Coordinates of C-alpha atoms and ligand atoms in Angstrom, one line a residue:
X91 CA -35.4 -22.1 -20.2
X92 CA -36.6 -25.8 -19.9
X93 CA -34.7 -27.3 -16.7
X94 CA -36.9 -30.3 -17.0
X95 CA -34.2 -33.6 -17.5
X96 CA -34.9 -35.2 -21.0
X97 CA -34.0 -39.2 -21.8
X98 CA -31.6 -38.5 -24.5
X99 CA -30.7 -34.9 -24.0
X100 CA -27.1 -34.3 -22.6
X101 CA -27.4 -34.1 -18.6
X102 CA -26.9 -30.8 -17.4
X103 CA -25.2 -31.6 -14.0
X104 CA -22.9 -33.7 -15.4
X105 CA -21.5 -31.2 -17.6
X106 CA -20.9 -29.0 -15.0
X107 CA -18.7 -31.0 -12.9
X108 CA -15.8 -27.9 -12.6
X109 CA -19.1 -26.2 -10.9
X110 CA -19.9 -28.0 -8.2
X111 CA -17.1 -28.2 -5.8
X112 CA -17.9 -24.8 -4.6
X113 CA -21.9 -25.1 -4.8
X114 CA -20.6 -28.4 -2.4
X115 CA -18.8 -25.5 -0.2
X116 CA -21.9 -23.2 0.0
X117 CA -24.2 -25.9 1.0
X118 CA -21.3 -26.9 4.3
X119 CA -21.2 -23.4 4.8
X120 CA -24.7 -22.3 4.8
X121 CA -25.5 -25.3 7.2
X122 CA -22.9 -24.7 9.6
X123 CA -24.3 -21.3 9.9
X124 CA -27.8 -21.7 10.0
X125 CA -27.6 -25.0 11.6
X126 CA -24.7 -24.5 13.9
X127 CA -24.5 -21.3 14.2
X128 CA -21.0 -20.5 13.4
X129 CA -19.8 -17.4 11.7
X130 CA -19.4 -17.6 8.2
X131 CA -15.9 -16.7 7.9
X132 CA -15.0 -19.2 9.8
X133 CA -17.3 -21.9 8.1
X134 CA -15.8 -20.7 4.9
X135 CA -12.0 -21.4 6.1
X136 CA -13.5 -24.8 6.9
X137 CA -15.5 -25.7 3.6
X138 CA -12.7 -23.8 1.3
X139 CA -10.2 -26.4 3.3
X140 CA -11.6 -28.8 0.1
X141 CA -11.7 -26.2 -2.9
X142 CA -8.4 -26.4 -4.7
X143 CA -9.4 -23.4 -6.6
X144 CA -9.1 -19.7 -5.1
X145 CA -12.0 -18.5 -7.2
X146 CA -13.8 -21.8 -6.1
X147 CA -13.5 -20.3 -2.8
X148 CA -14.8 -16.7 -4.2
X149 CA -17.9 -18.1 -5.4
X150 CA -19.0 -20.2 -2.4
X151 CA -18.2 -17.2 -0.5
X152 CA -20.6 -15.2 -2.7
X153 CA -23.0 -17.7 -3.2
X154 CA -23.5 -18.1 0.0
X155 CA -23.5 -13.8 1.2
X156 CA -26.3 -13.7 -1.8
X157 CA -28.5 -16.7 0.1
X158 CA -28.1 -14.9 3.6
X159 CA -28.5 -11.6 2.6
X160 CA -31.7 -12.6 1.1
X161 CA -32.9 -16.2 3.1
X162 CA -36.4 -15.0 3.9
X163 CA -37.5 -13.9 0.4
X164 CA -36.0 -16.6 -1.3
X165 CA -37.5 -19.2 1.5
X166 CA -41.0 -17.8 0.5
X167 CA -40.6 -18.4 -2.8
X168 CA -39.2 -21.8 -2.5
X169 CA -42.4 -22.0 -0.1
X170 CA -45.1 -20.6 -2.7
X171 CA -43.8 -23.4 -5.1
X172 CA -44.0 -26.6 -3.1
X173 CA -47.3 -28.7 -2.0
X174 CA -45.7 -29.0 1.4
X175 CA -42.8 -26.7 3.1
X176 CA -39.8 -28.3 3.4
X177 CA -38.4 -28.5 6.5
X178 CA -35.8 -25.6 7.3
X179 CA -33.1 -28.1 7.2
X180 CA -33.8 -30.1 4.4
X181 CA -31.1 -30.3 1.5
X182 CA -33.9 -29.7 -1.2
X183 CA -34.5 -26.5 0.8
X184 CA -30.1 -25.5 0.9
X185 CA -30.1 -26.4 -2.7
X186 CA -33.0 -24.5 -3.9
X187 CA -31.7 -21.1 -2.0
X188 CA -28.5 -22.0 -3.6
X189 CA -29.3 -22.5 -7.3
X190 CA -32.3 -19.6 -6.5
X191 CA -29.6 -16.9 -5.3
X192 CA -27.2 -17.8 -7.9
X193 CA -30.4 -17.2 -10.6
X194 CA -31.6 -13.8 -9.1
X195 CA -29.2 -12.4 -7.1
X196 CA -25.9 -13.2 -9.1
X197 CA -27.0 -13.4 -12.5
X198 CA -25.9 -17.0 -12.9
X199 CA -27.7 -18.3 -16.2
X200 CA -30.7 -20.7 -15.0
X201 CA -29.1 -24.1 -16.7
X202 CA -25.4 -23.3 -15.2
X203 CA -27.6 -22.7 -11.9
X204 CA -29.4 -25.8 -11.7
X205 CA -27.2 -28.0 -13.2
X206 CA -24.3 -27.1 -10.5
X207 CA -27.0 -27.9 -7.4
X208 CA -28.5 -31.3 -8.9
X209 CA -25.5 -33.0 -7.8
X210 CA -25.8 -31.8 -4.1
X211 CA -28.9 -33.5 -3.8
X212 CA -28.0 -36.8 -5.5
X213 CA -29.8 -40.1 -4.5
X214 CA -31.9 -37.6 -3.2
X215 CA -35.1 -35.1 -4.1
X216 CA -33.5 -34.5 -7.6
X217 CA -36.7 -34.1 -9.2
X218 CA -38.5 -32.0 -6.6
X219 CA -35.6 -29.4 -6.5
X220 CA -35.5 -29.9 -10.5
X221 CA -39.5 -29.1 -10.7
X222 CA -39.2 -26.1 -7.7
X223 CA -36.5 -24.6 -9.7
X224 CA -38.1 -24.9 -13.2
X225 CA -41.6 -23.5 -12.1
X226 CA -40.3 -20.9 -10.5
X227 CA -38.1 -20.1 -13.5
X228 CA -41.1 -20.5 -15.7
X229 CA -42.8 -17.6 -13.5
X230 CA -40.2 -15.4 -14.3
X231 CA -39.8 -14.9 -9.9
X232 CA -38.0 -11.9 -8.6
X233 CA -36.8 -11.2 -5.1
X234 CA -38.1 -8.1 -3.6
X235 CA -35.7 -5.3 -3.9
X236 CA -34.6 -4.3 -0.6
X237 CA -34.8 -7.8 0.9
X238 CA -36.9 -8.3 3.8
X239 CA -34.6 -8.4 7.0
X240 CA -35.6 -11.9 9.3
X241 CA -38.7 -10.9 10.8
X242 CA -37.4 -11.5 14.4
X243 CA -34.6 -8.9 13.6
X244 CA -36.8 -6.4 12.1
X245 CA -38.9 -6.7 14.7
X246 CA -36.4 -6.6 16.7
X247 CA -35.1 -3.3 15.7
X248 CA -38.2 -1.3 15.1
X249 CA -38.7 -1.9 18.6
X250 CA -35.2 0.0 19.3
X251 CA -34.8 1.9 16.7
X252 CA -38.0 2.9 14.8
X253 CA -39.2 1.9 11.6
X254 CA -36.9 4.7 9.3
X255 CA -34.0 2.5 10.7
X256 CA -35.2 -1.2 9.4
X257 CA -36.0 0.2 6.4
X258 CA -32.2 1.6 5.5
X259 CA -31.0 -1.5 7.5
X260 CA -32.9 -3.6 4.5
X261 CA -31.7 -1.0 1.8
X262 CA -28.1 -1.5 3.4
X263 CA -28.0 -5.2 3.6
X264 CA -28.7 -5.3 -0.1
X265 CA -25.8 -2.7 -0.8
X266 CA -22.3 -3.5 -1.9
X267 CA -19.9 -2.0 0.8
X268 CA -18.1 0.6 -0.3
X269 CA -13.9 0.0 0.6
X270 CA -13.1 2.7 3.5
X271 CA -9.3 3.2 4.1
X272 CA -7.9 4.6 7.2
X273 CA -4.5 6.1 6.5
X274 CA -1.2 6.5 9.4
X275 CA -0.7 10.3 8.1
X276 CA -1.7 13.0 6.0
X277 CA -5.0 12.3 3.1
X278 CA -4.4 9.8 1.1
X279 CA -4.9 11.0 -2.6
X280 CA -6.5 8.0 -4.5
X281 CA -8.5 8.7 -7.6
X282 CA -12.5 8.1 -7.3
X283 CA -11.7 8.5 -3.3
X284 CA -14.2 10.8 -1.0
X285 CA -12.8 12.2 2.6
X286 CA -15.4 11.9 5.3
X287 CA -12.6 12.5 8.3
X288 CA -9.4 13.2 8.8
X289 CA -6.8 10.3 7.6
X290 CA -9.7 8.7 6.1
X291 CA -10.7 7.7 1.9
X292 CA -13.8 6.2 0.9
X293 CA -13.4 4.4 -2.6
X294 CA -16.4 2.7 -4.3
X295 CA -17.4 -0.9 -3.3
X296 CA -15.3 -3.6 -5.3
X297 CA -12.1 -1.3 -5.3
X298 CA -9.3 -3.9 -4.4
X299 CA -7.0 -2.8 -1.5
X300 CA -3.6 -4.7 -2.1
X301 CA -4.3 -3.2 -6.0
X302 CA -3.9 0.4 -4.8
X303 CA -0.8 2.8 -4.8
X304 CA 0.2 3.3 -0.9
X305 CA -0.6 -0.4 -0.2
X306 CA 2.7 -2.0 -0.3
X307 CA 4.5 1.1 1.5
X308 CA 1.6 0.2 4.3
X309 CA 0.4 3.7 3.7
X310 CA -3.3 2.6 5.0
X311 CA -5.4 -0.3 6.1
X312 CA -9.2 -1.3 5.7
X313 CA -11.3 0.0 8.2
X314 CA -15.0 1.4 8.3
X315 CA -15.8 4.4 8.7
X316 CA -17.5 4.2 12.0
X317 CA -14.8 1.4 13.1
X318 CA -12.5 4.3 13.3
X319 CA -14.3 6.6 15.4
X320 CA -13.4 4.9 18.9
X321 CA -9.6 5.8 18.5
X322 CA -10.5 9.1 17.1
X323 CA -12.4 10.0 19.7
X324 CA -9.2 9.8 22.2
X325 CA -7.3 12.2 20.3
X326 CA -3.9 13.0 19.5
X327 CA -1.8 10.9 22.0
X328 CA 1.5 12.9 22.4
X329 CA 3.5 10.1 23.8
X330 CA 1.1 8.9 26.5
X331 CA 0.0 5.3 27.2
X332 CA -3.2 3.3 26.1
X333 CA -4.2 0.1 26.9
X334 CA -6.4 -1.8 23.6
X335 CA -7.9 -4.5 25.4
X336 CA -9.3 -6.4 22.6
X337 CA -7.1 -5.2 19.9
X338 CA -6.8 -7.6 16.8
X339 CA -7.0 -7.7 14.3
X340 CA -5.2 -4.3 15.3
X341 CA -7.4 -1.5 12.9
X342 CA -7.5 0.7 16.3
X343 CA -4.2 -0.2 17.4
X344 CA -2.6 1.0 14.0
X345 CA -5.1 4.1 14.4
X346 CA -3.6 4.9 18.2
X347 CA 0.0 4.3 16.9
X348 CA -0.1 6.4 14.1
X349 CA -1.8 9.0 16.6
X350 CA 1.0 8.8 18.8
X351 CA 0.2 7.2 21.5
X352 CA 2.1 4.6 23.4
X353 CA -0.1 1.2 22.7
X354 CA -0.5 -1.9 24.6
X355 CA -2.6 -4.1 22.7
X356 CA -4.0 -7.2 24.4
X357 CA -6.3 -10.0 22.9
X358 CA -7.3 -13.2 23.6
X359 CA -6.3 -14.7 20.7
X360 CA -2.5 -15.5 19.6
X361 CA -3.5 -16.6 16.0
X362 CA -5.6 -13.0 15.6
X363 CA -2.8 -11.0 17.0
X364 CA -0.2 -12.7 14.4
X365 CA -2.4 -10.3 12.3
X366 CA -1.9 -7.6 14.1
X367 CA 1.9 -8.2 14.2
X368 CA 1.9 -8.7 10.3
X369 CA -0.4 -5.1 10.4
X370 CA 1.8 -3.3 12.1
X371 CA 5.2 -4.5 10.5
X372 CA 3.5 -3.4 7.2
X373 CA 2.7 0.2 8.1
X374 CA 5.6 0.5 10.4
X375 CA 3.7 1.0 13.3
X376 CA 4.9 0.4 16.7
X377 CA 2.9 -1.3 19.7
X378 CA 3.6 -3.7 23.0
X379 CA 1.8 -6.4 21.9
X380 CA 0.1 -8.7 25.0
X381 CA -1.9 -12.9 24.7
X382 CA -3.6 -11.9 27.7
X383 CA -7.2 -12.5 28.8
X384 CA -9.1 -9.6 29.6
X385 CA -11.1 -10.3 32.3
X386 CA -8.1 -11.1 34.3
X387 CA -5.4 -9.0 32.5
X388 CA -3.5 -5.9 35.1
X389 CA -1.5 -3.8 33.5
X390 CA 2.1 -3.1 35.3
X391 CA 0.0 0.5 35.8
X392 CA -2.6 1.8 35.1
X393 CA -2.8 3.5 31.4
X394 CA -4.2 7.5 30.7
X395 CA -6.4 5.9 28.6
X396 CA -7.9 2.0 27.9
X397 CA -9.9 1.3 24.5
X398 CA -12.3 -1.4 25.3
X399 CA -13.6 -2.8 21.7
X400 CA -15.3 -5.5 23.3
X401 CA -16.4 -8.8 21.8
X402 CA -20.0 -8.4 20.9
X403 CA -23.1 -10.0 18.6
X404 CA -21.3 -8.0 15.7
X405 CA -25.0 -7.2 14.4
X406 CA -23.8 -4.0 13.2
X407 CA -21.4 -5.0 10.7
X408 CA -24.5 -7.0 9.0
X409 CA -23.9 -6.3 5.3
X410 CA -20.5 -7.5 4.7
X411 CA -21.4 -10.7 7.9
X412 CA -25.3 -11.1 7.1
X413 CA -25.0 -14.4 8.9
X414 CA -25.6 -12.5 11.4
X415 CA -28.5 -11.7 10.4
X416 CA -29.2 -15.1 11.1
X417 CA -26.9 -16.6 13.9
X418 CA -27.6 -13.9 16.5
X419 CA -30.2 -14.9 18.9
X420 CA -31.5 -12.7 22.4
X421 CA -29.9 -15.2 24.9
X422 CA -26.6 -14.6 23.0
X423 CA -26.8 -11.1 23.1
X424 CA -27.9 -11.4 26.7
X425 CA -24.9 -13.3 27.5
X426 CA -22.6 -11.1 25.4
X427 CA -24.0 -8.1 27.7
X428 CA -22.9 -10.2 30.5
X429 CA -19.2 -10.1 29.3
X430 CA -19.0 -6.7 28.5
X431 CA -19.8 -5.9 31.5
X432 CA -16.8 -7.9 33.7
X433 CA -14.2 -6.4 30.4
X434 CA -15.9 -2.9 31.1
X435 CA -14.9 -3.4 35.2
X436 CA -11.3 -4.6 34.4
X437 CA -10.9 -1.6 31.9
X438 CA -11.8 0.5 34.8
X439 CA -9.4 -0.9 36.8
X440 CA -6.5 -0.2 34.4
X441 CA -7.4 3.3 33.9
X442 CA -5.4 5.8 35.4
X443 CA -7.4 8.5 37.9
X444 CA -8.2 11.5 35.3
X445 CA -8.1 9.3 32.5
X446 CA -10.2 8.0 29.8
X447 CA -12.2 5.2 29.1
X448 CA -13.2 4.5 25.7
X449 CA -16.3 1.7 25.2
X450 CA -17.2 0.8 22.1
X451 CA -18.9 -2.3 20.0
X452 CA -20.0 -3.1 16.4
X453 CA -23.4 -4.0 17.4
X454 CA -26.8 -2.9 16.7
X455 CA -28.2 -4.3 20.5
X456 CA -29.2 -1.5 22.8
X457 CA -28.4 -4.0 25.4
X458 CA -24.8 -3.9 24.6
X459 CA -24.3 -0.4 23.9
X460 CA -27.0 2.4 25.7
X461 CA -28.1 -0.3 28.4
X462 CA -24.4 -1.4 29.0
X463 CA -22.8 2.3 29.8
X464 CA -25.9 2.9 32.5
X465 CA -25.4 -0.3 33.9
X466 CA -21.7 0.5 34.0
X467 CA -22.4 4.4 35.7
X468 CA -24.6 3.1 37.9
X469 CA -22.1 0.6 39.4
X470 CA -19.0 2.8 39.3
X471 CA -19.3 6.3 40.8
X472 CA -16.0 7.7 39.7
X473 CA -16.9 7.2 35.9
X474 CA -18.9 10.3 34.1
X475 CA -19.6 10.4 30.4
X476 CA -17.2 12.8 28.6
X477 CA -20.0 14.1 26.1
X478 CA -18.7 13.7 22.3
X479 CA -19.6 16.6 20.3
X480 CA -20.5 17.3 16.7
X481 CA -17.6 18.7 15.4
X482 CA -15.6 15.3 16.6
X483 CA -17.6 13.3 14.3
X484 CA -18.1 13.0 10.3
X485 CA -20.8 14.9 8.9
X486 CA -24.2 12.8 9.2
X487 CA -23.5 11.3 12.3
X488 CA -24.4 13.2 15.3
X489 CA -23.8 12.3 19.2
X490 CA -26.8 11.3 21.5
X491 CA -28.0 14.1 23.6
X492 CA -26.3 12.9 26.7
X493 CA -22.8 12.2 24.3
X494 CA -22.2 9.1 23.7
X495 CA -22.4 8.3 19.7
X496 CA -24.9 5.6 17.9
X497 CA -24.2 4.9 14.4
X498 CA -27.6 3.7 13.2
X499 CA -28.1 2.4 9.2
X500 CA -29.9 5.3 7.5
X501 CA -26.6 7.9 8.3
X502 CA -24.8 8.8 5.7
X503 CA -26.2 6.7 3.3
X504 CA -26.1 9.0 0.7
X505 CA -22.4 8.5 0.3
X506 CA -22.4 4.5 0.8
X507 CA -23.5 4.2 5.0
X508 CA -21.8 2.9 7.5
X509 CA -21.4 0.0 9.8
X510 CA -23.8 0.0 13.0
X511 CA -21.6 1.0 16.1
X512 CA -21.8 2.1 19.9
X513 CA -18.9 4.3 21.3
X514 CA -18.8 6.0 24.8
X515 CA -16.4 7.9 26.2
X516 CA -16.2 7.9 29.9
X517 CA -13.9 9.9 32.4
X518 CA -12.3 9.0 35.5
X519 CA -12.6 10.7 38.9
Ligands
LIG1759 C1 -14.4 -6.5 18.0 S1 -12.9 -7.5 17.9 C2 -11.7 -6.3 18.1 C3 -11.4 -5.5 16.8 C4 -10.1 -4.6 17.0 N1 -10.3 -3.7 18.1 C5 -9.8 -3.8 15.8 O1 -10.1 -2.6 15.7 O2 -9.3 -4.4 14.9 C6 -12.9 -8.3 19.5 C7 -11.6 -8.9 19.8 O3 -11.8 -9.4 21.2 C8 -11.0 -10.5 21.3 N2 -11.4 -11.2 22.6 C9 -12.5 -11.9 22.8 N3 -12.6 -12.3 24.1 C10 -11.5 -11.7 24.7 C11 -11.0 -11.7 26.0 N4 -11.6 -12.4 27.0 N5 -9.9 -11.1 26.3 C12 -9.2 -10.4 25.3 N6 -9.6 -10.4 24.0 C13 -10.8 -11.0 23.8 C14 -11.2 -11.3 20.1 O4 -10.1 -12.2 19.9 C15 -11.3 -10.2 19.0 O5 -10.0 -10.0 18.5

């Protein structure tokens, strides 16, 4: 390949107008993560507010999952090529990660790469990104294969978790997510599926849910594996009452429904619990559903058991969100630890004497999982840890010696991993 413009030869970027719109996308979206540090759902719904195209808004999507998932290798090559570093910021620097992912992470041919990025960075450094991106294609450059996590995460995580762990949390990151389905009764029988609980059916990653049989009866919704452990781990509910404080979009509220418990599910957010309306209506579920704020929220009485899935740095569920890989910063997770700690005291206020509190986040942060509970015990005397034990939890994932449970990347890899979580189950005096 020859990405060098030639006076006479056709001009590659201008042939590939029906391109760029969602290159254009990836480039918004990438700096309102990096830059602004938003999540990149959200900067998506924002960019694809342009893109006319749903497979526009696919591609900028994936475009820009490939340049997170792999920012610091591809930075270091962008690096190794140029006289000077470009600043983190600059647009030569978005449009090279964006025509570079496309190239070795996607496949995309080199001239369909380049020639969709050139216009991003008209009246601008055209020719440096052009001579960057030809060099490096010249070079035949790879990325390494698993990516290197940001340093300040790895770091971050040896430090908590050992060495073993960053290395399946890079091998992860790199990993298509498999599709895990949790289901309101029985197995579900889907060809290609594996069972790793009750109620529960793995299917390879790419499997499209609304394309399988059960979807439109609401036979099942998406859920990860260790997302459904929390309501698992309360058990069969046999008409008594749970309060899910921070229940939408509703995967644990379907889960305690279907279990049958009597569900009040409370969350912050109106437009997020419109999805967990829509959730339950298609799998016929039932639940009381509450706008409320939960760090003033009192129930009418207290409930036999509350399911706080508290807002957290959501570091765990890094390889389908690797912005946050990114976005996630100590003060943030500080602050976040903060919070969980006023939701954890009003949860303890709604639970009912002899009941059960159920903790649990998606986050890979000690601080907001193991430090959080002893904070928690140390302020509230009537609460004990109800130890989880092994035969309560998939194969491959294994409680903490004093019970509570820490999903950690590495378990159960063999049959696809699973997201990082922190679940403790407490009992009240
Ligand atoms: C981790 S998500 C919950 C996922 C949900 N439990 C499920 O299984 O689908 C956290 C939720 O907390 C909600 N939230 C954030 N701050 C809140 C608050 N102060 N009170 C109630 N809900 C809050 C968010 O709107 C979000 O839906």
């Amino acid at each position: 390949m020859d990405p060098q413009p030639t006076q006479g030869k056709p001009r590659p970027d201008r042939d590939a107008g029906e391109g760029v719109p969602a290159r254009g996308a990836a480039l918004r979206i990438l700096d309102s993560v990096l830059r602004k540090g938003l999540p990149l759902e959200s900067a998506l719904d924002r960019a694809a507010q342009n893109l006319t195209l749903p497979a526009d808004r696919a591609l900028a999507h994936a475009i820009t999952a490939a340049v997170l998932r792999h920012l610091d290798d591809l930075d270091a090559l962008i690096d190794g090529a140029t006289a000077r570093p470009l600043p983190n910021d600059a647009k030569a620097r978005m449009a090279l990660r964006i025509a570079l992912a496309q190239r070795l992470v996607l496949g995309t041919p080199a001239h369909a790469a380049i020639a969709t990025v050139l216009p991003l960075v008209d009246g601008g450094p055209r020719k440096l990104v052009h001579g960057v991106f030809g060099t490096l294609s010249r070079s035949d450059a790879r990325l390494p294969d698993p990516p290197n996590l940001p340093a300040a995460v790895a770091e971050r995580w040896r430090i908590a978790w050992g060495d073993a762990v960053v290395a399946a949390a890079a091998r992860l990151a790199a990993m298509p997510a498999p599709l895990d389905l949790s289901f309101a009764s029985g197995e579900g029988a889907i060809e290609g599926g594996l069972s790793l609980a009750p109620r529960h059916l793995r299917l390879p990653a790419g499997a499209r849910p609304t394309e399988l049989p059960g979807f439109a009866e609401g036979a099942f919704w998406v859920q990860d594996i260790a997302a459904s452990l929390p309501a698992r781990l309360l058990g069969e509910g046999r008409g008594r009452r749970v309060i899910d404080l921070c229940a939408a979009p509703g995967g644990k509220t379907l889960q305690l429904a279907a279990a049958d418990w009597r569900v009040t599910a409370v969350d912050l957010s109106a437009d997020r619990l419109k999805r967990l309306r829509a959730n339950l209506a298609r799998t016929h579920l039932a639940a009381d559903v509450i706008v409320a704020d939960a760090l003033t929220f009192t129930p009418a009485a207290p409930a036999e058991a509350v399911l706080l899935d508290a807002p957290c740095s959501a570091t765990g569920i890094f390889r389908r969100h690797p912005d946050v890989l990114h976005r996630v910063r100590p003060k943030a997770i500080a602050a976040l630890a903060e919070r969980q700690q006023a939701m954890l005291s009003r949860a303890a206020a709604a639970t009912a004497p002899g009941g059960t509190l159920l903790y649990s986040v998606c986050s890979l942060e000690p601080e907001e999982g193991e430090q959080a509970i002893e904070a928690f015990l140390t302020r509230h005397a009537r609460f004990a840890i109800d130890p989880v034990e092994a035969a309560e939890l998939p194969e491959g994932i294994t409680p903490a010696a004093i019970g509570t449970v820490r999903v950690l990347p590495g378990m159960i890899e063999a049959a696809g991993g699973a997201d990082g979580f922190f679940i403790a189950r407490l009992k009240k005096k």
